Amino acid sequence: RLEWFWESVRRGSRRADEPAFSPPPLHGACISVSGISEQLRRDVARSVERLGGAFSTELRYRATTHLLAPSFERCAPEKRRAAERWRIPLVKLTWLVDMCQDGAMRDPQRYALKRPMSPQC
């Protein structure tokens, strides 16, 4: 599948380190979601695949790399607890939206969903 690429490099018409030949932003990632509608889930799946990642409806140990949710509260408690236990980042949906806008990877830590602070009496 990459013969055209290496032939271009060999001829000098392309350099192997050109950004056009870098992997897509979600290459190697497996994304799961929680707390969203079926239609939005389908849209997320298409977007993840378009950005080079894999989509799974299930959270899988050592396979899922990110869990997306609209908010901490709307994330299913079982998925949230499993993600915390397995150290899978819980990330805002805007992480994916922002990557879709220009096709560039974003730091998921900047989009992390955190447990809300409990009110102090």
PDB file of C-alpha atoms in Angstrom:
ATOM      1  CA  ARG A   1       0.000   0.000   0.000  1.00  0.00           C
ATOM      2  CA  LEU A   2       2.890   2.398   0.609  1.00  0.00           C
ATOM      3  CA  GLU A   3       4.791   1.665  -2.593  1.00  0.00           C
ATOM      4  CA  TRP A   4       3.718   4.999  -4.125  1.00  0.00           C
ATOM      5  CA  PHE A   5       5.110   6.830  -1.117  1.00  0.00           C
ATOM      6  CA  TRP A   6       8.510   5.155  -1.190  1.00  0.00           C
ATOM      7  CA  GLU A   7       8.727   5.556  -4.965  1.00  0.00           C
ATOM      8  CA  SER A   8       8.101   9.301  -4.533  1.00  0.00           C
ATOM      9  CA  VAL A   9      10.809   9.501  -1.863  1.00  0.00           C
ATOM     10  CA  ARG A  10      13.226   7.554  -4.067  1.00  0.00           C
ATOM     11  CA  ARG A  11      12.608   9.947  -6.976  1.00  0.00           C
ATOM     12  CA  GLY A  12      13.092  12.945  -4.705  1.00  0.00           C
ATOM     13  CA  SER A  13       9.629  14.353  -5.270  1.00  0.00           C
ATOM     14  CA  ARG A  14       8.713  13.771  -1.610  1.00  0.00           C
ATOM     15  CA  ARG A  15      10.572  13.712   1.673  1.00  0.00           C
ATOM     16  CA  ALA A  16       9.779  10.979   4.158  1.00  0.00           C
ATOM     17  CA  ASP A  17       9.343  13.536   6.967  1.00  0.00           C
ATOM     18  CA  GLU A  18       6.765  15.729   5.177  1.00  0.00           C
ATOM     19  CA  PRO A  19       3.678  16.429   7.313  1.00  0.00           C
ATOM     20  CA  ALA A  20       1.469  15.014   4.554  1.00  0.00           C
ATOM     21  CA  PHE A  21       2.998  11.635   5.331  1.00  0.00           C
ATOM     22  CA  SER A  22       2.689  11.733   9.098  1.00  0.00           C
ATOM     23  CA  PRO A  23       0.117   9.352  10.603  1.00  0.00           C
ATOM     24  CA  PRO A  24      -3.416  10.650  11.204  1.00  0.00           C
ATOM     25  CA  PRO A  25      -3.974  12.181  14.650  1.00  0.00           C
ATOM     26  CA  LEU A  26      -5.817   9.198  16.138  1.00  0.00           C
ATOM     27  CA  HIS A  27      -3.628   6.507  14.613  1.00  0.00           C
ATOM     28  CA  GLY A  28      -3.368   3.711  17.187  1.00  0.00           C
ATOM     29  CA  ALA A  29      -6.117   5.146  19.407  1.00  0.00           C
ATOM     30  CA  CYS A  30      -9.266   3.292  20.426  1.00  0.00           C
ATOM     31  CA  ILE A  31     -12.049   5.645  21.493  1.00  0.00           C
ATOM     32  CA  SER A  32     -15.178   4.851  23.503  1.00  0.00           C
ATOM     33  CA  VAL A  33     -18.013   7.170  24.536  1.00  0.00           C
ATOM     34  CA  SER A  34     -20.547   7.549  27.309  1.00  0.00           C
ATOM     35  CA  GLY A  35     -23.559   9.747  27.978  1.00  0.00           C
ATOM     36  CA  ILE A  36     -24.463  10.634  24.375  1.00  0.00           C
ATOM     37  CA  SER A  37     -27.331   9.833  22.013  1.00  0.00           C
ATOM     38  CA  GLU A  38     -27.204   7.037  19.427  1.00  0.00           C
ATOM     39  CA  GLN A  39     -27.030   9.570  16.574  1.00  0.00           C
ATOM     40  CA  LEU A  40     -24.129  11.427  18.169  1.00  0.00           C
ATOM     41  CA  ARG A  41     -22.455   8.078  18.889  1.00  0.00           C
ATOM     42  CA  ARG A  42     -22.600   7.239  15.158  1.00  0.00           C
ATOM     43  CA  ASP A  43     -21.198  10.681  14.296  1.00  0.00           C
ATOM     44  CA  VAL A  44     -18.354  10.222  16.787  1.00  0.00           C
ATOM     45  CA  ALA A  45     -17.567   6.770  15.369  1.00  0.00           C
ATOM     46  CA  ARG A  46     -17.323   8.195  11.825  1.00  0.00           C
ATOM     47  CA  SER A  47     -15.151  11.095  12.993  1.00  0.00           C
ATOM     48  CA  VAL A  48     -12.808   8.842  14.965  1.00  0.00           C
ATOM     49  CA  GLU A  49     -12.369   6.536  11.977  1.00  0.00           C
ATOM     50  CA  ARG A  50     -11.822   9.488   9.628  1.00  0.00           C
ATOM     51  CA  LEU A  51      -9.023  10.657  11.957  1.00  0.00           C
ATOM     52  CA  GLY A  52      -7.385   7.225  11.836  1.00  0.00           C
ATOM     53  CA  GLY A  53      -8.612   5.780  15.125  1.00  0.00           C
ATOM     54  CA  ALA A  54     -10.812   2.858  16.089  1.00  0.00           C
ATOM     55  CA  PHE A  55     -14.187   3.213  17.806  1.00  0.00           C
ATOM     56  CA  SER A  56     -15.664   0.811  20.331  1.00  0.00           C
ATOM     57  CA  THR A  57     -18.962   0.980  22.180  1.00  0.00           C
ATOM     58  CA  GLU A  58     -17.319  -0.987  24.983  1.00  0.00           C
ATOM     59  CA  LEU A  59     -14.593   0.147  27.328  1.00  0.00           C
ATOM     60  CA  ARG A  60     -11.875  -2.498  27.059  1.00  0.00           C
ATOM     61  CA  TYR A  61      -8.900  -2.974  29.370  1.00  0.00           C
ATOM     62  CA  ARG A  62      -5.591  -2.358  27.568  1.00  0.00           C
ATOM     63  CA  ALA A  63      -7.411  -1.560  24.316  1.00  0.00           C
ATOM     64  CA  THR A  64      -9.415   1.621  24.927  1.00  0.00           C
ATOM     65  CA  THR A  65      -7.165   4.667  24.966  1.00  0.00           C
ATOM     66  CA  HIS A  66      -9.712   7.463  25.622  1.00  0.00           C
ATOM     67  CA  LEU A  67     -13.260   7.745  26.975  1.00  0.00           C
ATOM     68  CA  LEU A  68     -15.249  10.704  25.617  1.00  0.00           C
ATOM     69  CA  ALA A  69     -18.261  12.215  27.397  1.00  0.00           C
ATOM     70  CA  PRO A  70     -20.170  15.513  27.320  1.00  0.00           C
ATOM     71  CA  SER A  71     -19.568  16.042  31.055  1.00  0.00           C
ATOM     72  CA  PHE A  72     -18.329  14.199  34.118  1.00  0.00           C
ATOM     73  CA  GLU A  73     -21.882  13.847  35.424  1.00  0.00           C
ATOM     74  CA  ARG A  74     -23.285  12.433  32.171  1.00  0.00           C
ATOM     75  CA  CYS A  75     -20.636   9.724  31.923  1.00  0.00           C
ATOM     76  CA  ALA A  76     -22.042   6.349  33.041  1.00  0.00           C
ATOM     77  CA  PRO A  77     -20.689   5.643  36.530  1.00  0.00           C
ATOM     78  CA  GLU A  78     -19.587   2.091  35.607  1.00  0.00           C
ATOM     79  CA  LYS A  79     -17.583   3.310  32.617  1.00  0.00           C
ATOM     80  CA  ARG A  80     -16.147   6.214  34.585  1.00  0.00           C
ATOM     81  CA  ARG A  81     -14.989   3.956  37.432  1.00  0.00           C
ATOM     82  CA  ALA A  82     -13.472   1.453  34.994  1.00  0.00           C
ATOM     83  CA  ALA A  83     -11.688   4.255  33.122  1.00  0.00           C
ATOM     84  CA  GLU A  84     -10.262   5.587  36.392  1.00  0.00           C
ATOM     85  CA  ARG A  85      -9.187   2.098  37.507  1.00  0.00           C
ATOM     86  CA  TRP A  86      -7.552   1.355  34.109  1.00  0.00           C
ATOM     87  CA  ARG A  87      -6.079   4.879  33.817  1.00  0.00           C
ATOM     88  CA  ILE A  88      -7.989   5.675  30.631  1.00  0.00           C
ATOM     89  CA  PRO A  89      -8.319   9.450  30.182  1.00  0.00           C
ATOM     90  CA  LEU A  90     -11.866  10.826  30.441  1.00  0.00           C
ATOM     91  CA  VAL A  91     -12.018  13.571  27.835  1.00  0.00           C
ATOM     92  CA  LYS A  92     -14.545  16.207  26.706  1.00  0.00           C
ATOM     93  CA  LEU A  93     -16.205  15.682  23.320  1.00  0.00           C
ATOM     94  CA  THR A  94     -14.722  19.015  22.232  1.00  0.00           C
ATOM     95  CA  TRP A  95     -11.332  17.249  22.021  1.00  0.00           C
ATOM     96  CA  LEU A  96     -12.609  15.307  19.023  1.00  0.00           C
ATOM     97  CA  VAL A  97     -14.475  18.298  17.560  1.00  0.00           C
ATOM     98  CA  ASP A  98     -11.326  20.439  17.656  1.00  0.00           C
ATOM     99  CA  MET A  99      -9.261  17.715  15.955  1.00  0.00           C
ATOM    100  CA  CYS A 100     -11.888  17.374  13.230  1.00  0.00           C
ATOM    101  CA  GLN A 101     -11.583  21.076  12.409  1.00  0.00           C
ATOM    102  CA  ASP A 102      -7.981  20.918  11.206  1.00  0.00           C
ATOM    103  CA  GLY A 103      -6.950  17.265  11.423  1.00  0.00           C
ATOM    104  CA  ALA A 104      -4.250  17.950  14.026  1.00  0.00           C
ATOM    105  CA  MET A 105      -3.760  16.079  17.292  1.00  0.00           C
ATOM    106  CA  ARG A 106      -4.673  17.901  20.480  1.00  0.00           C
ATOM    107  CA  ASP A 107      -3.335  17.221  23.955  1.00  0.00           C
ATOM    108  CA  PRO A 108      -6.139  15.268  25.681  1.00  0.00           C
ATOM    109  CA  GLN A 109      -5.008  16.547  29.097  1.00  0.00           C
ATOM    110  CA  ARG A 110      -6.204  20.024  28.095  1.00  0.00           C
ATOM    111  CA  TYR A 111      -9.691  18.523  27.576  1.00  0.00           C
ATOM    112  CA  ALA A 112      -9.785  16.286  30.656  1.00  0.00           C
ATOM    113  CA  LEU A 113     -13.075  15.898  32.496  1.00  0.00           C
ATOM    114  CA  LYS A 114     -12.484  16.190  36.211  1.00  0.00           C
ATOM    115  CA  ARG A 115     -14.626  15.172  39.148  1.00  0.00           C
ATOM    116  CA  PRO A 116     -16.559  18.267  40.272  1.00  0.00           C
ATOM    117  CA  MET A 117     -15.514  19.729  43.575  1.00  0.00           C
ATOM    118  CA  SER A 118     -18.006  18.896  46.311  1.00  0.00           C
ATOM    119  CA  PRO A 119     -19.441  21.930  48.068  1.00  0.00           C
ATOM    120  CA  GLN A 120     -17.900  22.576  51.455  1.00  0.00           C
ATOM    121  CA  CYS A 121     -20.116  23.367  54.401  1.00  0.00           C
TER     122      CYS A 121
END
